[in-house]
Amino acid sequence: MLSVKGLRANVGEKEILKGLDLEIGPGEIHAIMGPNGAGKSTLSHVLSGREGYAVTAGTATFHGQDLLSLEPEARAQLGLFLAFQYPVELPGVNNTYFLKAALNSIRKARGEPELDAVSFLRLIKDKLKILHLDDSLLKRAVNAGFSGGEKKRNEIFQMALLEPKLAILDETDSGLDIDALRVVADGVNALRSPERSMIVVTHYQRLLDYIQPDYVHVLAQGRIIRSGGKELALELEEKGYGWIDAAEQAA
Amino acid sequence: MTGAAANFAGWLAADGGRPDAAGPDWLTARRHDALARLGELEVPTSRQEGWRYTSLKALLEQGFVRGDAPLAALQPDALQRILIPGLDSHRILLVNGRYTPAGSAPGDLPKGVRVGGLRDLLAQDPDALRERLNRVAGTEQSLFAALNTASLDDGLVLLLDRAVCLERPIELIHLSVGQDAPRVAQPRHLILLEDGAQATLIERYLSLDDALYCTNAVLELSLGRDAVLKHERIQMESRNAFHLTTLYLAQDAGSRYQGVNIGLGATWSRTELLTRFRGEQAECDLQGLYLAGDRQLMDYHLDVEHGVPRCTSRENFKGILYGKGRAVFDGRVLVARDAQKTDAAMSNRNLMLSASAEVDTKPQLEIHADDVKCSHGTTVGQIEPERLFYLRSRGIPAPVARRMLCLGFAGEIIETLSSEALREQVSEQVGQRLESAPLS
Ligand SMILES: Nc1ncnc2c1ncn2[C@@H]1O[C@H](COP(=O)(O)OP(=O)(O)OP(=O)(O)O)[C@@H](O)[C@H]1O
Ligand SMILES: [Mg+2]
């Protein structure tokens, strides 16, 4: 589904991703952990096509297509979704209007008919329930004045609505209280399917108790330096990242 | 003729000399006074502060002449094309500056309300307006206001007696239709609310084609004690037109004026809003939204005078510029020495969609009192890349995403319009304009 090979990317003069490899199959959940500043968000941004990064080497193939040559909207239309670490506020842009534009753009690109207002409203009401979100959010501007937790839940709500094939959740758990974490995790789990894959970026084992990953990777200094099963997360929780660094040095 | 009068001979009267329109003697005398003043005024140049960024050259070159001919019948579908579906109003139609009963529908009006054409009212009751006209404008020092007075002939009159509240809005439609030559219309609108009266006035300037013409409107508004006026002005003139508005507003104690100025049309447009307070605890709120694209100038001058204590004023103007569009925002708030406890905030924010668009923004606070709360701010910026990326990452194509962000920016002002039908129409117009905007 997603195949990243030898990816190198710069911000300005500074190299952030330094030859990163990652293979994700259909239906798999991959957790990525790693110290602050390691390049986790950079990877999410490069994959989703944000400006400001120069890819200097490597490839990323998604459903057989060269992901890196596509515009951000084309990537989303192909089924890629990024839940932002810091969701952006869009003052004046109505949430319902935004959701409808997004869903219909994606449907249109896939050759599906646009949803009319009634079916659309029915659909979003259903999805809101899953995330325990209040419909008053629909009348407000996108993320504007939302609490930190509301913003994160709104990201997963969008994911539920857009039904991507690959979702990258960048620290969706940070800033959530314990109940909200549970709601978000339930929402994510409800979306698990044999065709839908996810990359879950997190600093905490806690989230992985709820969303059980198939693989855990450690990203440090711009590369995946260790991969394993979910027990790797437990080991990291216990020993920190220094332990892997030391093991690397020794190797 | 001397001075500016010579430059605008065609605007003044059919014979280029004496203003000879109908009306009582006192009015003829006022026209002559204004004409005399025009003989002394000069055509402003860029050396004058208020005209530093705006040239009158293009306007003078058009050689506009006053239109005196009675109007040919409107096309039968014309009215349908200009009405806003769902807007339930008392409608007054002016065509090329002249009150047109055929398209007007004042409807049932409560007692104590007078709405109609200025010329009609002068014919029925010649002295009714003697003390009222020019009360707010005074003896105008502004060239275009003096030109308007010298040719004073028709326009809207809206008079509300004490404590009268109008439920439905008054809708003034100023329609311009192309004529044999480039014509100038100079409507004069008089809006007087006695103490405690309340009304909403929607004022729309539009055209059915891309005709070349000029509108030089002057408004005199007076709010009595505790009166409330919502005043929504939508300038959607033809893209070849020239538009001038000079608006004089005077407010008594406790009154509230909520003005919204939307500027979308005309190739050259200038709006002067001159407001002053006559009593304490009055509020004046001026909101504005303008779009300027290729071959388009939007020029705003605000002059808000706090001469008495404890009044509040808000000036909040937003602009979207694209192509080679140009805008000027020249806002001045004056707080006199005695105007303690004044609360004034002025803001002008501009969204530039192209590198070749240009805005000159100059908010000024002139404060002579020491116990006041005053602020001003301006921004000139681009669409934020973060926001654009967020929308695109959800599958929304870049041009649509840009338009959504522009509409979001404009939305803050559009939302202040009081009727849903009007909000929809304005959003749609803004959206359409942006759709055709070259986004570079
Ligand atoms: N626009 C930028 N300009 C300069 N440096 C940048 C920029 N974006 C990212 N970086 C740098 O790249 C490095 C990786 O940042 P990134 O946000 O990818 O880290 P992260 O692994 O997501 O960290 P965190 O766990 O704190 O979210 C950091 O050193 C950061 O300062
Ligand atoms: Mg990060």
XYZ file of C-alpha atoms and ligand atoms in Angstrom:
723
model
C 0.000 0.000 0.000
C 2.702 2.499 1.049
C 6.340 1.933 0.302
C 8.934 4.506 1.380
C 12.516 3.891 0.301
C 15.642 5.838 1.210
C 13.712 9.057 1.769
C 15.803 12.136 2.403
C 14.276 15.560 2.945
C 15.591 18.997 3.874
C 14.113 22.050 5.450
C 16.221 24.848 4.054
C 19.823 23.726 4.419
C 19.067 21.294 7.197
C 18.574 17.611 6.439
C 15.767 16.181 8.596
C 14.971 12.826 6.994
C 18.142 10.902 6.328
C 17.311 7.820 4.345
C 14.046 6.529 5.755
C 12.477 3.190 4.841
C 8.947 2.114 5.670
C 6.653 -0.576 4.226
C 2.969 -0.618 5.102
C 0.577 -3.313 3.938
C -3.231 -3.154 3.691
C -5.045 -3.185 7.022
C -1.860 -2.799 9.068
C -1.371 -0.417 11.947
C 2.125 0.929 12.426
C 3.131 2.955 15.430
C 6.018 5.385 15.084
C 7.708 6.566 18.240
C 10.819 8.631 18.701
C 12.327 11.582 20.512
C 11.266 15.195 19.987
C 12.675 16.645 16.817
C 13.421 13.246 15.297
C 11.457 13.995 12.143
C 8.105 12.279 12.744
C 5.970 15.275 11.764
C 8.342 16.003 8.903
C 7.662 12.521 7.547
C 3.890 13.085 7.816
C 4.185 16.417 6.062
C 6.402 15.161 3.269
C 4.018 12.275 2.646
C 0.985 14.545 2.537
C 2.649 17.141 0.335
C 3.132 20.186 2.497
C 5.298 22.941 1.022
C 8.642 23.877 2.484
C 10.393 20.512 2.302
C 12.854 19.518 -0.396
C 13.036 15.813 -1.084
C 16.632 15.140 -2.111
C 16.563 11.366 -2.500
C 14.331 8.315 -2.217
C 10.795 7.407 -3.234
C 7.330 7.032 -1.768
C 4.852 4.861 -3.618
C 1.189 4.742 -2.643
C -1.127 2.310 -4.407
C 1.426 2.029 -7.163
C 1.585 5.798 -7.705
C 4.554 8.089 -7.177
C 3.158 9.947 -4.189
C 5.793 12.667 -4.134
C 4.911 13.965 -7.591
C 1.274 14.621 -6.653
C -0.399 17.785 -5.377
C -1.659 17.531 -1.786
C -5.295 17.397 -2.896
C -4.546 14.575 -5.332
C -2.958 12.575 -2.505
C -6.044 13.072 -0.364
C -8.241 12.053 -3.267
C -6.180 8.874 -3.598
C -7.033 8.068 -0.006
C -4.281 9.581 2.135
C -5.294 11.412 5.289
C -3.219 13.316 7.829
C -4.575 14.047 11.281
C -2.486 17.107 12.145
C -0.401 17.341 15.295
C -1.486 20.995 15.357
C -4.825 21.343 13.543
C -5.110 24.691 11.774
C -7.789 27.241 12.650
C -9.767 28.587 9.702
C -11.654 31.644 10.937
C -14.743 32.427 8.885
C -14.790 29.026 7.150
C -17.901 27.183 8.267
C -17.262 23.614 9.417
C -20.223 22.042 7.604
C -19.369 23.845 4.399
C -15.766 22.713 4.716
C -16.671 19.070 5.377
C -19.032 19.015 2.453
C -16.465 20.556 0.119
C -13.881 18.000 1.233
C -16.133 14.981 0.920
C -17.531 16.020 -2.438
C -14.096 16.888 -3.851
C -12.914 13.402 -2.967
C -16.059 11.745 -4.294
C -15.856 13.724 -7.497
C -12.225 12.770 -8.043
C -13.206 9.130 -7.615
C -16.013 9.452 -10.123
C -18.715 9.122 -7.471
C -21.739 11.421 -7.442
C -21.678 14.346 -4.991
C -23.852 13.929 -1.925
C -26.934 16.095 -1.679
C -27.522 18.218 1.401
C -29.880 15.777 3.103
C -27.770 12.629 2.779
C -24.721 14.639 3.711
C -26.283 15.889 6.935
C -27.466 12.425 7.839
C -23.946 11.109 7.287
C -22.219 13.709 9.421
C -24.715 13.323 12.245
C -23.850 9.609 12.343
C -20.141 10.271 12.397
C -20.458 12.951 15.079
C -22.008 10.412 17.396
C -19.028 8.094 17.031
C -16.706 10.848 18.231
C -19.135 12.098 20.912
C -19.007 15.526 19.316
C -21.762 18.081 19.712
C -23.486 19.209 16.491
C -22.985 22.813 17.543
C -19.437 22.329 16.220
C -20.876 22.123 12.727
C -22.104 25.701 12.850
C -18.755 27.067 13.950
C -15.700 27.980 11.922
C -13.240 25.124 11.366
C -11.193 24.638 14.564
C -11.569 28.335 15.434
C -11.726 28.653 19.187
C -11.956 24.862 19.589
C -10.307 23.471 22.703
C -7.217 21.350 22.168
C -9.219 18.165 22.671
C -12.012 19.300 20.359
C -9.500 19.989 17.630
C -8.050 16.480 17.913
C -11.476 14.872 17.931
C -12.427 16.994 14.936
C -9.469 15.507 13.062
C -10.646 11.958 13.711
C -14.188 13.008 12.876
C -12.948 14.189 9.471
C -11.138 10.920 9.027
C -14.336 9.010 9.791
C -16.148 11.070 7.205
C -13.540 10.885 4.447
C -12.787 7.163 4.962
C -9.164 7.203 3.794
C -7.132 4.151 2.811
C -4.128 5.309 4.782
C -4.397 7.621 7.767
C -1.433 9.203 9.492
C -2.298 10.240 13.034
C 0.365 12.654 14.248
C 0.228 12.713 18.053
C -3.535 12.630 18.070
C -3.349 11.581 21.731
C -1.394 14.559 23.004
C -3.574 17.043 24.835
C -6.471 14.627 25.264
C -7.906 13.850 28.682
C -8.384 10.198 29.596
C -12.020 10.029 28.512
C -11.355 11.823 25.231
C -8.455 9.476 24.563
C -10.816 6.556 24.911
C -13.370 8.161 22.580
C -10.736 8.905 19.965
C -9.287 5.406 20.226
C -12.753 3.886 19.898
C -13.328 6.082 16.850
C -10.079 4.932 15.312
C -10.778 1.281 16.112
C -14.230 1.551 14.552
C -12.494 2.519 11.334
C -10.152 -0.427 11.313
C -10.706 -2.619 8.320
C -8.694 -5.027 6.176
C -8.310 -2.300 3.533
C -7.485 0.637 5.792
C -3.982 1.151 7.112
C -2.774 3.605 9.723
C 0.404 5.210 10.925
C 0.058 6.232 14.546
C 2.700 8.678 15.738
C 2.823 8.860 19.509
C 5.065 9.378 22.502
C 2.984 7.244 24.814
C 2.434 3.570 25.261
C -0.984 4.443 26.707
C -2.526 5.076 23.284
C -1.181 1.763 22.036
C -3.098 -0.015 24.793
C -6.229 1.166 23.062
C -5.089 1.062 19.457
C -3.115 -2.121 19.188
C -0.425 -1.754 16.526
C 0.872 -4.567 14.329
C 4.325 -2.967 14.214
C 6.232 -0.425 16.234
C 9.074 1.640 14.745
C 11.549 3.944 16.364
C 12.362 7.040 14.347
C 15.471 8.880 15.470
C 17.784 11.265 13.662
C 15.756 11.035 10.511
C 15.720 7.278 10.106
C 13.835 4.219 11.351
C 16.449 2.763 13.621
C 14.493 -0.116 15.083
C 11.285 -1.991 14.238
C 9.427 -4.633 16.166
C 6.073 -5.810 17.468
C 3.999 -4.079 20.101
C 6.318 -5.305 22.854
C 8.903 -2.808 21.550
C 6.697 0.023 22.765
C 6.682 -1.463 26.260
C 10.417 -1.766 26.213
C 10.778 1.865 25.153
C 8.427 2.971 27.899
C 10.634 1.261 30.385
C 14.099 2.080 29.098
C 13.735 5.259 27.018
C 15.419 5.884 23.682
C 18.978 5.997 25.053
C 18.919 2.262 25.223
C 18.505 1.897 21.442
C 21.083 4.557 20.780
C 23.501 2.597 22.928
C 22.625 -0.635 21.145
C 23.197 1.155 17.811
C 26.587 2.373 18.957
C 27.534 -1.116 20.047
C 26.429 -2.664 16.745
C -17.538 79.791 -15.160
C -14.517 79.694 -12.913
C -12.790 77.193 -10.628
C -14.021 73.634 -10.488
C -17.382 74.674 -11.924
C -15.699 75.004 -15.305
C -14.343 71.445 -15.131
C -17.757 70.052 -14.319
C -19.966 72.239 -16.506
C -21.633 69.190 -18.029
C -22.651 67.891 -14.596
C -24.511 71.000 -13.584
C -27.292 71.719 -15.989
C -28.447 70.959 -19.458
C -27.473 74.408 -20.671
C -24.178 74.181 -18.886
C -24.918 77.226 -16.781
C -27.880 77.925 -14.528
C -29.235 75.128 -12.408
C -32.839 75.290 -13.505
C -34.415 72.113 -12.147
C -37.852 72.267 -10.608
C -38.477 73.105 -6.962
C -39.265 75.909 -4.549
C -37.341 79.162 -4.534
C -35.360 78.363 -1.419
C -33.989 75.323 -3.190
C -33.071 77.275 -6.290
C -31.223 79.685 -4.032
C -29.292 76.826 -2.451
C -28.336 75.444 -5.810
C -27.042 78.864 -6.770
C -25.075 79.119 -3.537
C -23.475 75.756 -4.249
C -22.717 76.860 -7.774
C -21.041 79.968 -6.448
C -18.978 77.819 -4.105
C -17.947 75.652 -7.019
C -16.614 78.761 -8.703
C -14.206 79.152 -5.796
C -13.240 75.507 -5.291
C -10.462 73.966 -7.316
C -10.301 70.454 -8.670
C -8.302 68.535 -6.058
C -4.859 67.284 -7.001
C -2.543 64.717 -5.462
C -1.052 67.492 -3.352
C -4.175 67.459 -1.224
C -4.010 64.907 1.560
C -7.387 63.301 0.807
C -6.511 62.870 -2.857
C -2.923 61.762 -2.547
C -3.506 58.255 -3.897
C -6.489 58.918 -6.113
C -6.457 60.704 -9.410
C -9.479 62.438 -10.904
C -7.971 62.330 -14.356
C -9.918 59.336 -15.670
C -13.178 60.708 -14.300
C -12.661 64.140 -15.880
C -11.729 62.590 -19.211
C -15.078 60.856 -19.553
C -16.876 64.162 -20.051
C -19.972 63.047 -18.183
C -23.082 65.114 -18.732
C -26.163 65.465 -16.632
C -29.041 63.270 -17.732
C -32.294 65.228 -17.923
C -34.338 63.179 -20.330
C -37.226 61.288 -18.775
C -36.456 57.661 -18.718
C -37.571 55.172 -21.330
C -39.608 52.274 -19.932
C -37.615 49.583 -18.153
C -37.361 46.177 -19.781
C -40.136 44.030 -18.299
C -37.704 41.505 -16.835
C -35.368 44.178 -15.461
C -37.045 44.255 -12.089
C -36.971 40.488 -11.730
C -33.271 40.512 -12.389
C -32.451 43.013 -9.688
C -34.701 41.893 -6.870
C -33.229 39.684 -4.183
C -35.382 36.604 -3.679
C -36.574 36.357 -0.122
C -35.870 39.979 0.751
C -39.110 41.420 2.064
C -38.797 45.194 1.946
C -40.438 48.553 1.353
C -38.908 49.183 -2.057
C -37.984 52.481 -3.638
C -36.514 52.401 -7.132
C -34.449 55.183 -8.617
C -33.441 54.811 -12.244
C -30.498 56.968 -13.280
C -31.065 59.035 -10.180
C -34.770 59.608 -10.755
C -37.512 58.192 -8.522
C -39.461 55.629 -10.554
C -42.899 54.759 -9.147
C -43.376 51.937 -11.660
C -40.729 49.750 -10.026
C -41.212 50.979 -6.498
C -43.302 49.142 -3.941
C -43.345 51.113 -0.703
C -46.090 48.840 0.643
C -47.969 49.484 3.854
C -46.167 51.897 6.065
C -46.959 52.594 9.668
C -48.135 56.026 10.700
C -45.318 58.488 11.124
C -43.203 57.241 8.240
C -42.638 59.124 5.023
C -40.809 57.362 2.249
C -40.568 58.421 -1.352
C -38.870 60.491 -4.002
C -37.399 63.851 -3.050
C -38.797 65.591 -6.110
C -42.328 64.352 -5.370
C -42.165 65.471 -1.798
C -40.935 68.914 -2.819
C -43.824 69.216 -5.266
C -46.444 68.173 -2.696
C -45.088 70.043 0.250
C -42.488 72.578 -0.867
C -41.516 73.735 2.599
C -41.380 70.349 4.329
C -37.671 69.991 3.688
C -36.579 73.560 3.902
C -35.105 73.210 7.388
C -34.073 69.620 6.886
C -32.046 69.571 3.711
C -28.438 70.620 4.290
C -28.910 70.538 8.035
C -26.417 67.707 8.418
C -24.248 68.393 5.398
C -24.085 72.103 6.147
C -22.352 74.228 3.570
C -20.268 71.561 1.957
C -16.614 72.181 1.447
C -16.309 69.014 -0.555
C -16.328 69.435 -4.306
C -18.559 66.482 -5.057
C -21.074 67.326 -2.365
C -21.270 70.889 -3.715
C -21.760 69.528 -7.237
C -24.588 67.400 -5.903
C -26.267 70.348 -4.187
C -25.878 72.553 -7.245
C -27.815 69.960 -9.244
C -30.103 68.843 -6.430
C -33.212 67.337 -7.946
C -34.241 63.874 -6.776
C -33.367 61.035 -4.437
C -34.765 59.159 -1.476
C -36.502 60.791 1.436
C -37.027 58.733 4.564
C -38.549 60.490 7.538
C -39.459 58.686 10.753
C -41.387 60.436 13.472
C -40.674 60.022 17.157
C -40.529 56.421 18.392
C -41.683 54.920 15.108
C -40.193 51.490 14.462
C -40.122 50.017 11.000
C -40.107 46.240 11.024
C -39.214 45.556 7.427
C -36.206 47.215 5.795
C -36.474 50.104 3.400
C -34.707 49.029 0.224
C -33.388 51.740 -2.022
C -32.386 50.411 -5.429
C -30.379 52.805 -7.537
C -30.367 51.326 -11.002
C -28.309 52.767 -13.824
C -29.063 51.928 -17.412
C -26.853 52.884 -20.323
C -27.874 55.980 -22.282
C -26.938 57.833 -25.462
C -23.950 59.474 -23.787
C -21.971 58.973 -20.578
C -24.347 60.422 -18.010
C -23.950 61.460 -14.411
C -26.708 60.938 -11.856
C -26.529 62.910 -8.613
C -29.113 61.541 -6.223
C -29.562 63.230 -2.868
C -30.832 61.055 -0.043
C -32.243 62.475 3.143
C -32.747 60.122 6.070
C -34.025 61.608 9.297
C -34.972 59.567 12.351
C -36.611 61.435 15.181
C -35.986 60.477 18.814
C -36.378 56.778 19.490
C -37.206 55.821 15.890
C -35.763 52.597 14.471
C -35.252 51.453 10.906
C -33.121 49.418 8.543
C -32.111 50.901 5.225
C -30.603 48.812 2.448
C -29.097 50.843 -0.345
C -28.082 49.088 -3.539
C -26.306 50.604 -6.518
C -26.425 48.454 -9.593
C -26.623 48.190 -13.319
C -27.917 45.588 -15.718
C -25.108 45.941 -18.201
C -21.533 47.191 -18.405
C -22.568 50.760 -19.173
C -20.285 53.732 -18.632
C -21.864 56.280 -16.282
C -21.205 58.123 -13.079
C -23.104 58.203 -9.818
C -22.436 61.052 -7.413
C -24.609 60.359 -4.388
C -24.848 62.498 -1.281
C -26.537 61.250 1.862
C -27.596 63.228 4.863
C -28.472 61.149 7.874
C -29.636 62.409 11.206
C -30.428 60.239 14.218
C -32.390 61.707 17.080
C -31.965 60.688 20.727
C -31.835 56.889 21.117
C -32.723 56.349 17.470
C -31.347 53.193 15.820
C -30.469 52.879 12.156
C -29.016 49.864 10.405
C -27.682 51.021 7.087
C -26.388 48.514 4.577
C -24.867 49.863 1.400
C -24.060 47.546 -1.483
C -22.128 49.112 -4.334
C -22.433 46.812 -7.341
C -22.209 49.352 -10.142
C -21.255 48.306 -13.664
C -17.561 47.505 -14.052
C -17.137 50.569 -16.282
C -18.897 52.979 -13.967
C -17.569 55.717 -11.689
C -19.123 55.930 -8.250
C -18.934 58.605 -5.585
C -20.637 58.657 -2.238
C -20.402 61.427 0.316
C -22.242 60.470 3.461
C -22.890 62.909 6.290
C -24.089 61.440 9.562
C -25.006 63.256 12.763
C -26.057 61.422 15.908
C -27.831 62.601 19.031
C -27.287 61.163 22.489
C -27.829 57.437 22.916
C -28.412 56.796 19.228
C -26.921 53.848 17.382
C -25.790 53.735 13.787
C -24.669 50.426 12.295
C -23.323 50.918 8.802
C -22.074 48.226 6.452
C -20.373 49.249 3.218
C -19.860 46.583 0.600
C -17.899 47.651 -2.483
C -17.783 45.256 -5.413
C -18.446 47.186 -8.591
C -17.346 50.231 -10.617
C -13.966 50.859 -12.179
C -13.398 53.889 -9.972
C -15.145 54.296 -6.677
C -14.761 56.723 -3.819
C -16.688 56.731 -0.569
C -16.439 59.429 2.065
C -18.086 58.788 5.406
C -18.226 61.862 7.623
C -19.749 61.309 11.020
C -20.133 63.341 14.162
C -21.817 63.033 17.523
C -24.191 65.679 18.835
C -24.863 63.958 22.174
C -23.254 61.557 24.618
C -23.358 57.774 24.691
C -24.044 57.411 21.019
C -22.519 54.530 19.041
C -21.331 54.508 15.474
C -20.264 51.245 13.885
C -18.812 51.309 10.377
C -18.079 47.967 8.759
C -16.671 47.648 5.270
C -15.729 45.062 2.694
C -14.243 45.796 -0.696
C -12.977 43.736 -3.601
C -10.671 45.293 -6.140
C -9.444 43.546 -9.260
C -7.982 44.631 -12.579
C -8.984 48.143 -13.668
C -10.548 48.816 -10.329
C -10.026 51.385 -7.609
C -11.785 51.325 -4.245
C -11.150 54.467 -2.263
C -12.495 54.990 1.278
C -12.232 58.044 3.486
C -13.586 57.957 6.979
C -13.790 61.003 9.143
C -15.157 60.197 12.564
C -15.387 63.140 14.900
C -15.754 62.580 18.632
C -16.695 66.055 19.795
C -18.600 65.061 22.939
C -17.789 62.639 25.774
C -18.692 58.970 26.167
C -19.364 57.961 22.597
C -18.225 54.762 20.937
C -17.078 54.266 17.377
C -15.897 51.200 15.474
C -14.380 51.258 12.030
C -13.655 47.814 10.636
C -12.813 47.594 6.927
C -11.527 44.559 5.069
C -10.329 44.342 1.492
C -9.497 41.596 -0.960
C -7.279 42.687 -3.828
C -6.247 40.747 -6.876
C -4.816 41.321 -10.345
C -3.903 44.984 -10.617
C -6.611 46.039 -8.170
C -6.057 49.159 -6.065
C -7.544 50.361 -2.827
C -7.150 53.302 -0.518
C -8.186 53.371 3.113
C -7.806 56.734 4.738
C -9.422 56.627 8.146
C -9.311 59.469 10.605
C -10.715 59.497 14.110
C -10.630 62.829 15.837
C -11.154 63.021 19.596
C -11.684 66.562 20.781
C -10.403 67.824 24.132
C -13.778 67.532 25.811
C -14.566 64.092 24.432
C -13.444 62.180 27.543
C -14.302 58.477 27.870
C -14.321 58.101 24.118
C -14.035 54.494 22.983
C -12.802 54.190 19.395
C -11.242 51.315 17.488
C -10.277 51.379 13.853
C -8.988 48.491 11.808
C -8.186 47.919 8.153
C -7.093 44.489 6.976
C -6.202 43.588 3.435
C -5.753 40.258 1.745
C -3.535 40.515 -1.312
C -3.961 37.744 -3.867
C -1.430 39.093 -6.309
C 1.886 40.886 -6.265
C 0.639 43.589 -8.609
C -2.318 44.654 -6.467
C -1.789 47.722 -4.321
C -3.298 49.213 -1.207
C -2.535 52.480 0.532
C -3.800 52.348 4.067
C -3.521 55.183 6.504
C -5.480 55.020 9.734
C -4.995 58.068 11.930
C -6.011 58.821 15.469
C -5.954 62.439 16.499
C -6.508 62.528 20.224
C -6.800 65.689 22.269
C -8.526 64.201 25.340
C -6.588 62.286 28.004
C -9.078 59.743 29.333
C -9.966 57.699 26.272
C -9.710 54.177 24.910
C -8.555 54.312 21.311
C -6.805 51.847 19.059
C -6.048 51.299 15.437
C -4.428 48.623 13.374
C -3.851 47.653 9.790
C -2.620 44.546 8.090
C -1.666 43.773 4.522
C -1.083 40.059 4.066
C -1.444 37.005 1.886
C -3.369 33.792 2.248
C -1.639 31.782 4.938
C 0.073 28.734 3.417
C -0.759 26.624 6.499
C -4.454 27.195 6.037
C -4.289 26.504 2.343
C -2.438 23.256 2.971
C -4.955 22.158 5.572
C -7.803 22.462 3.073
C -5.850 20.831 0.256
C -4.859 17.946 2.524
C -8.594 17.227 2.745
C -8.871 16.830 -1.009
C -10.071 20.344 -1.809
C -8.435 21.667 -5.004
C -6.191 24.703 -4.518
C -8.377 27.266 -6.356
C -11.464 26.224 -4.400
C -9.473 26.269 -1.180
C -8.221 29.793 -1.871
C -11.754 30.953 -2.546
C -12.978 29.387 0.674
C -10.318 31.225 2.643
C -11.146 34.534 0.951
C -14.826 34.062 1.667
C -13.909 33.215 5.229
C -11.999 36.482 5.451
C -14.927 38.407 3.960
C -17.437 36.490 6.064
C -16.829 38.545 9.187
C -18.224 41.610 7.420
C -20.915 39.832 5.381
C -22.271 38.367 8.611
C -23.053 41.842 9.886
C -25.729 42.269 7.202
C -29.103 41.902 8.838
C -30.955 39.793 6.295
C -30.145 36.228 5.334
C -31.238 36.888 1.743
C -28.830 39.783 1.391
C -25.977 37.881 3.047
C -26.457 35.067 0.562
C -26.525 37.405 -2.394
C -23.379 39.215 -1.324
C -21.496 35.961 -0.578
C -22.487 34.645 -3.950
C -21.319 37.808 -5.703
C -18.026 37.768 -3.819
C -17.606 34.078 -4.681
C -18.296 34.734 -8.343
C -15.860 37.603 -8.453
C -13.163 35.447 -6.862
C -13.851 32.648 -9.286
C -12.842 34.883 -12.145
C -9.914 36.363 -10.236
C -6.470 35.486 -11.563
C -4.815 33.985 -8.519
C -1.270 35.098 -8.950
N 10.054 24.813 8.963
C 11.119 24.425 9.656
N 12.191 25.231 9.777
C 13.283 24.849 10.469
N 13.391 23.679 11.085
C 12.375 22.826 11.014
C 11.161 23.162 10.299
N 10.317 22.122 10.389
C 10.945 21.187 11.126
N 12.170 21.610 11.506
C 13.128 20.894 12.332
O 13.138 19.553 11.921
C 13.311 18.704 13.027
C 12.255 17.633 13.035
O 10.999 18.234 13.351
P 9.661 17.390 13.454
O 8.566 18.342 13.698
O 9.544 16.517 12.267
O 9.953 16.521 14.740
P 8.998 15.485 15.487
O 9.691 14.194 15.456
O 7.631 15.529 14.937
O 9.053 16.065 16.964
P 7.898 16.150 18.107
O 7.922 14.811 18.782
O 8.413 17.189 19.036
O 6.612 16.474 17.462
C 13.324 19.586 14.251
O 14.673 19.794 14.632
C 12.703 20.856 13.777
O 13.193 21.967 14.489
Mg 5.791 16.137 15.653
